[in-house]
PDB file of C-alpha atoms in Angstrom:
ATOM      1  CA  MET A1146      12.114  -4.750 -11.309  1.00  0.00           C
ATOM      2  CA  SER A1147      15.340  -6.217  -9.014  1.00  0.00           C
ATOM      3  CA  ARG A1148      14.685  -7.867  -5.202  1.00  0.00           C
ATOM      4  CA  GLU A1149      17.801  -5.426  -4.749  1.00  0.00           C
ATOM      5  CA  VAL A1150      15.727  -2.289  -4.568  1.00  0.00           C
ATOM      6  CA  ILE A1151      15.363  -1.295  -0.469  1.00  0.00           C
ATOM      7  CA  VAL A1152      12.491   1.521  -0.581  1.00  0.00           C
ATOM      8  CA  ALA A1153      12.777   1.170   3.659  1.00  0.00           C
ATOM      9  CA  VAL A1154      13.712  -1.006   6.595  1.00  0.00           C
ATOM     10  CA  THR A1155      11.865  -1.249   9.212  1.00  0.00           C
ATOM     11  CA  ARG A1156      12.057  -3.312  12.746  1.00  0.00           C
ATOM     12  CA  ARG A1157      10.605  -5.722  11.018  1.00  0.00           C
ATOM     13  CA  LEU A1158      10.482  -5.806   7.194  1.00  0.00           C
ATOM     14  CA  ILE A1159      12.091  -4.785   4.887  1.00  0.00           C
ATOM     15  CA  VAL A1160      10.073  -2.766   1.963  1.00  0.00           C
ATOM     16  CA  ARG A1161      11.320  -3.416  -1.154  1.00  0.00           C
ATOM     17  CA  ARG A1162      10.504  -2.897  -5.200  1.00  0.00           C
ATOM     18  CA  LEU A1163       8.555  -5.320  -6.692  1.00  0.00           C
ATOM     19  CA  ASP A1164       9.842  -7.631  -9.013  1.00  0.00           C
ATOM     20  CA  PRO A1165       8.324 -10.684 -11.161  1.00  0.00           C
ATOM     21  CA  GLY A1166       8.917 -13.105  -9.308  1.00  0.00           C
ATOM     22  CA  ASP A1167       6.501 -11.875  -6.390  1.00  0.00           C
ATOM     23  CA  ARG A1168       3.416 -13.130  -8.686  1.00  0.00           C
ATOM     24  CA  ALA A1169       2.224 -16.139  -7.158  1.00  0.00           C
ATOM     25  CA  ALA A1170       2.575 -13.820  -3.022  1.00  0.00           C
ATOM     26  CA  MET A1171       0.012 -11.060  -5.339  1.00  0.00           C
ATOM     27  CA  LEU A1172      -2.000 -14.292  -5.884  1.00  0.00           C
ATOM     28  CA  GLU A1173      -1.913 -15.798  -2.440  1.00  0.00           C
ATOM     29  CA  VAL A1174      -2.976 -11.750  -0.896  1.00  0.00           C
ATOM     30  CA  TYR A1175      -5.394 -10.742  -3.589  1.00  0.00           C
ATOM     31  CA  GLY A1176      -6.299 -13.878  -4.518  1.00  0.00           C
ATOM     32  CA  ASP A1177      -8.064 -14.479  -0.411  1.00  0.00           C
ATOM     33  CA  ARG A1178     -11.508 -13.129  -0.552  1.00  0.00           C
ATOM     34  CA  ASP A1179     -11.288 -12.003   2.363  1.00  0.00           C
ATOM     35  CA  ALA A1180      -8.969  -9.986   2.137  1.00  0.00           C
ATOM     36  CA  MET A1181     -10.171  -8.144  -1.392  1.00  0.00           C
ATOM     37  CA  ARG A1182     -12.887  -7.707   1.330  1.00  0.00           C
ATOM     38  CA  TRP A1183     -11.318  -3.985   1.395  1.00  0.00           C
ATOM     39  CA  VAL A1184      -9.583  -3.786  -2.117  1.00  0.00           C
ATOM     40  CA  GLY A1185     -10.881  -1.848  -5.040  1.00  0.00           C
ATOM     41  CA  ASP A1186     -14.152  -3.646  -5.782  1.00  0.00           C
ATOM     42  CA  GLY A1187     -13.833  -6.662  -3.791  1.00  0.00           C
ATOM     43  CA  ASP A1188     -12.976  -8.968  -6.928  1.00  0.00           C
ATOM     44  CA  VAL A1189     -10.255 -11.756  -6.322  1.00  0.00           C
ATOM     45  CA  LEU A1190      -7.340 -10.592  -9.179  1.00  0.00           C
ATOM     46  CA  SER A1191      -6.566 -12.853 -11.436  1.00  0.00           C
ATOM     47  CA  ALA A1192      -2.836 -14.359 -12.603  1.00  0.00           C
ATOM     48  CA  ALA A1193      -2.950 -11.828 -15.180  1.00  0.00           C
ATOM     49  CA  GLU A1194      -4.392  -9.862 -13.898  1.00  0.00           C
ATOM     50  CA  CYS A1195      -0.980  -9.452 -11.055  1.00  0.00           C
ATOM     51  CA  ASP A1196       0.442  -9.939 -14.240  1.00  0.00           C
ATOM     52  CA  ARG A1197      -0.928  -6.682 -15.377  1.00  0.00           C
ATOM     53  CA  TRP A1198      -0.275  -4.220 -12.170  1.00  0.00           C
ATOM     54  CA  LEU A1199       3.620  -5.949 -12.174  1.00  0.00           C
ATOM     55  CA  GLU A1200       3.562  -4.039 -15.283  1.00  0.00           C
ATOM     56  CA  VAL A1201       1.229  -0.813 -14.806  1.00  0.00           C
ATOM     57  CA  THR A1202       3.659  -1.322 -11.163  1.00  0.00           C
ATOM     58  CA  ALA A1203       7.342  -0.892 -13.285  1.00  0.00           C
ATOM     59  CA  GLU A1204       6.384   1.605 -15.843  1.00  0.00           C
ATOM     60  CA  ASN A1205       4.879   3.379 -11.996  1.00  0.00           C
ATOM     61  CA  TYR A1206       8.499   3.190 -11.171  1.00  0.00           C
ATOM     62  CA  ARG A1207       9.948   5.004 -14.497  1.00  0.00           C
ATOM     63  CA  ARG A1208       7.548   7.534 -14.395  1.00  0.00           C
ATOM     64  CA  ARG A1209       7.115   9.000 -10.141  1.00  0.00           C
ATOM     65  CA  GLY A1210       9.569   6.464  -8.818  1.00  0.00           C
ATOM     66  CA  TYR A1211       7.096   5.090  -6.713  1.00  0.00           C
ATOM     67  CA  GLY A1212       4.534   2.617  -7.120  1.00  0.00           C
ATOM     68  CA  MET A1213       3.822  -0.574  -4.969  1.00  0.00           C
ATOM     69  CA  PHE A1214       5.936  -3.135  -3.701  1.00  0.00           C
ATOM     70  CA  ALA A1215       6.477  -5.735  -1.743  1.00  0.00           C
ATOM     71  CA  MET A1216       6.500  -6.299   2.958  1.00  0.00           C
ATOM     72  CA  THR A1217       8.705  -8.649   3.502  1.00  0.00           C
ATOM     73  CA  ASP A1218       9.990 -10.160   6.749  1.00  0.00           C
ATOM     74  CA  ARG A1219      13.289  -8.843   7.786  1.00  0.00           C
ATOM     75  CA  THR A1220      14.195 -12.233   9.446  1.00  0.00           C
ATOM     76  CA  ALA A1221      13.388 -14.323   6.002  1.00  0.00           C
ATOM     77  CA  PRO A1222      13.121 -12.271   3.254  1.00  0.00           C
ATOM     78  CA  ASP A1223      12.185 -14.016   0.878  1.00  0.00           C
ATOM     79  CA  GLU A1224       8.708 -14.126   2.205  1.00  0.00           C
ATOM     80  CA  VAL A1225       6.794 -11.973   1.414  1.00  0.00           C
ATOM     81  CA  VAL A1226       3.591 -10.843   3.806  1.00  0.00           C
ATOM     82  CA  GLY A1227       2.054  -7.912   1.857  1.00  0.00           C
ATOM     83  CA  PHE A1228       1.998  -5.138  -0.448  1.00  0.00           C
ATOM     84  CA  ILE A1229       2.097  -0.963   0.056  1.00  0.00           C
ATOM     85  CA  GLY A1230       2.794   1.616  -1.986  1.00  0.00           C
ATOM     86  CA  LEU A1231       1.650   5.555  -3.433  1.00  0.00           C
ATOM     87  CA  VAL A1232      -0.359   4.779  -5.864  1.00  0.00           C
ATOM     88  CA  HIS A1233      -2.400   7.563  -8.362  1.00  0.00           C
ATOM     89  CA  PRO A1234      -5.955   5.356  -9.235  1.00  0.00           C
ATOM     90  CA  GLY A1235      -7.518   7.579 -11.392  1.00  0.00           C
ATOM     91  CA  SER A1236      -5.190   9.684 -12.250  1.00  0.00           C
ATOM     92  CA  GLN A1237      -5.593  11.850  -9.272  1.00  0.00           C
ATOM     93  CA  PRO A1238      -3.583  13.938  -8.044  1.00  0.00           C
ATOM     94  CA  GLU A1239      -2.851  12.744  -4.580  1.00  0.00           C
ATOM     95  CA  PRO A1240      -0.787   9.928  -3.922  1.00  0.00           C
ATOM     96  CA  GLU A1241      -2.317   7.657  -1.944  1.00  0.00           C
ATOM     97  CA  VAL A1242      -1.197   4.699   0.151  1.00  0.00           C
ATOM     98  CA  LYS A1243      -2.913   1.420  -0.884  1.00  0.00           C
ATOM     99  CA  TYR A1244      -1.699  -2.281   1.351  1.00  0.00           C
ATOM    100  CA  ALA A1245      -3.154  -5.178   1.933  1.00  0.00           C
ATOM    101  CA  LEU A1246      -1.318  -8.272   3.747  1.00  0.00           C
ATOM    102  CA  ARG A1247      -1.510 -12.348   3.716  1.00  0.00           C
ATOM    103  CA  ARG A1248      -3.574 -13.570   6.362  1.00  0.00           C
ATOM    104  CA  ALA A1249      -1.058 -14.810   8.372  1.00  0.00           C
ATOM    105  CA  SER A1250       0.400 -11.664   9.170  1.00  0.00           C
ATOM    106  CA  TRP A1251      -2.716  -9.362   9.871  1.00  0.00           C
ATOM    107  CA  GLY A1252      -3.417  -8.530  13.434  1.00  0.00           C
ATOM    108  CA  GLN A1253       0.959  -8.009  14.221  1.00  0.00           C
ATOM    109  CA  GLY A1254       0.986  -3.860  13.514  1.00  0.00           C
ATOM    110  CA  LEU A1255       3.481  -4.194  10.033  1.00  0.00           C
ATOM    111  CA  ALA A1256       0.544  -2.656   8.604  1.00  0.00           C
ATOM    112  CA  THR A1257       1.142   0.481  10.404  1.00  0.00           C
ATOM    113  CA  GLU A1258       4.748  -0.470  10.124  1.00  0.00           C
ATOM    114  CA  ALA A1259       4.930  -0.625   6.289  1.00  0.00           C
ATOM    115  CA  VAL A1260       2.766   2.538   6.313  1.00  0.00           C
ATOM    116  CA  GLN A1261       4.740   4.217   8.761  1.00  0.00           C
ATOM    117  CA  ALA A1262       7.852   3.669   6.766  1.00  0.00           C
ATOM    118  CA  VAL A1263       6.216   4.893   3.120  1.00  0.00           C
ATOM    119  CA  ILE A1264       5.213   8.098   4.286  1.00  0.00           C
ATOM    120  CA  ARG A1265       8.904   8.662   5.142  1.00  0.00           C
ATOM    121  CA  TYR A1266       9.955   7.240   2.029  1.00  0.00           C
ATOM    122  CA  GLY A1267       7.464   9.500   0.354  1.00  0.00           C
ATOM    123  CA  PHE A1268       8.017  12.207   1.924  1.00  0.00           C
ATOM    124  CA  ALA A1269      12.096  12.760   2.713  1.00  0.00           C
ATOM    125  CA  ASP A1270      12.676  10.825  -0.625  1.00  0.00           C
ATOM    126  CA  HIS A1271      10.855  12.005  -3.325  1.00  0.00           C
ATOM    127  CA  GLY A1272       9.352  15.655  -1.984  1.00  0.00           C
ATOM    128  CA  LEU A1273       6.077  14.780  -1.238  1.00  0.00           C
ATOM    129  CA  THR A1274       3.923  16.796   1.286  1.00  0.00           C
ATOM    130  CA  ARG A1275       0.398  14.932   1.777  1.00  0.00           C
ATOM    131  CA  ILE A1276      -0.737  11.814   1.081  1.00  0.00           C
ATOM    132  CA  ILE A1277      -3.781  10.241   1.230  1.00  0.00           C
ATOM    133  CA  ALA A1278      -5.746   6.578   2.062  1.00  0.00           C
ATOM    134  CA  THR A1279      -9.523   5.733   1.208  1.00  0.00           C
ATOM    135  CA  THR A1280     -11.224   3.612   2.668  1.00  0.00           C
ATOM    136  CA  ALA A1281     -14.582   2.125   2.841  1.00  0.00           C
ATOM    137  CA  PRO A1282     -16.066   3.093   6.091  1.00  0.00           C
ATOM    138  CA  GLU A1283     -16.874   0.476   8.245  1.00  0.00           C
ATOM    139  CA  ASN A1284     -12.980  -0.440   8.188  1.00  0.00           C
ATOM    140  CA  ALA A1285     -12.527   0.443  11.445  1.00  0.00           C
ATOM    141  CA  ALA A1286      -9.387  -2.141  10.847  1.00  0.00           C
ATOM    142  CA  SER A1287      -7.963   0.363   8.216  1.00  0.00           C
ATOM    143  CA  HIS A1288      -8.975   3.548  10.082  1.00  0.00           C
ATOM    144  CA  ARG A1289      -6.913   2.197  13.695  1.00  0.00           C
ATOM    145  CA  VAL A1290      -4.204   1.149  11.445  1.00  0.00           C
ATOM    146  CA  LEU A1291      -3.967   4.910   9.524  1.00  0.00           C
ATOM    147  CA  ARG A1292      -4.792   6.971  12.973  1.00  0.00           C
ATOM    148  CA  LYS A1293      -2.254   4.882  14.367  1.00  0.00           C
ATOM    149  CA  ALA A1294       1.105   6.283  11.666  1.00  0.00           C
ATOM    150  CA  GLY A1295      -0.438  10.177  12.087  1.00  0.00           C
ATOM    151  CA  PHE A1296      -2.880  10.456   9.121  1.00  0.00           C
ATOM    152  CA  ARG A1297      -5.510  12.079  10.076  1.00  0.00           C
ATOM    153  CA  ASP A1298      -9.852  12.203   8.873  1.00  0.00           C
ATOM    154  CA  ALA A1299     -10.371  13.865   5.803  1.00  0.00           C
ATOM    155  CA  ARG A1300     -13.793  14.654   3.697  1.00  0.00           C
ATOM    156  CA  PRO A1301     -15.452  11.209   2.812  1.00  0.00           C
ATOM    157  CA  ARG A1302     -15.717  10.935  -1.177  1.00  0.00           C
ATOM    158  CA  ALA A1303     -17.929   9.823  -3.128  1.00  0.00           C
ATOM    159  CA  ASN A1304     -17.151   7.450  -5.768  1.00  0.00           C
ATOM    160  CA  GLU A1305     -19.014   6.832  -8.953  1.00  0.00           C
ATOM    161  CA  ASP A1306     -20.895   3.321  -7.938  1.00  0.00           C
ATOM    162  CA  GLY A1307     -22.969   5.984  -5.397  1.00  0.00           C
ATOM    163  CA  THR A1308     -20.721   3.817  -2.508  1.00  0.00           C
ATOM    164  CA  TRP A1309     -18.588   6.406  -0.029  1.00  0.00           C
ATOM    165  CA  ASP A1310     -15.313   6.593   1.234  1.00  0.00           C
ATOM    166  CA  ARG A1311     -13.050   7.999   4.168  1.00  0.00           C
ATOM    167  CA  VAL A1312     -10.125  10.261   3.382  1.00  0.00           C
ATOM    168  CA  PHE A1313      -7.445   9.982   5.255  1.00  0.00           C
ATOM    169  CA  VAL A1314      -4.833  12.651   4.776  1.00  0.00           C
ATOM    170  CA  ILE A1315      -1.053  12.984   6.333  1.00  0.00           C
ATOM    171  CA  ASP A1316       1.080  16.216   5.056  1.00  0.00           C
ATOM    172  CA  CYS A1317       4.628  15.779   6.098  1.00  0.00           C
ATOM    173  CA  THR A1318       4.563  18.025   8.571  1.00  0.00           C
ATOM    174  CA  GLY A1319       2.616  15.324   9.859  1.00  0.00           C
ATOM    175  CA  ALA A1320       4.884  12.822   9.444  1.00  0.00           C
ATOM    176  CA  GLY A1321       7.376  13.303  12.114  1.00  0.00           C
ATOM    177  CA  ARG A1322       9.915  14.391   9.615  1.00  0.00           C
TER     178      ARG A1322
END
């Protein structure tokens, strides 16, 4: 994986492929219990889990051409502010946008900016025609991010553990393409 593979550049961000050097930033974001409250099962990730994630991401780049990416500050490209990507959790057929930011970057509109860039990338560079996003029903901040990025509400989805996710969807025609 190379820091030189840039996926998108926005007004404030550079979105690039993950690099093994991103491990410390991953631990900062995914080791923060408050940040993880809305991610997956809510558990923080260990260093070993971050290493495994880097391996899975490298395989996703080889197989699909996309996966999780680092978001860096355009004015300080070595400063990772969060992570975003297009993934297929549990081998689901539709690509899903996922994101998490470090605490210091919350509330600045960076997630919306990054989501808009990544969906354009998925549609334009990979020929994707539809992208979904899932959130906890009570995660109002992510609902706002997704709506601002052009997603619309879809049917809720039941999880294996009996909980429900809100599902949002965007088609390539809804992405300003």
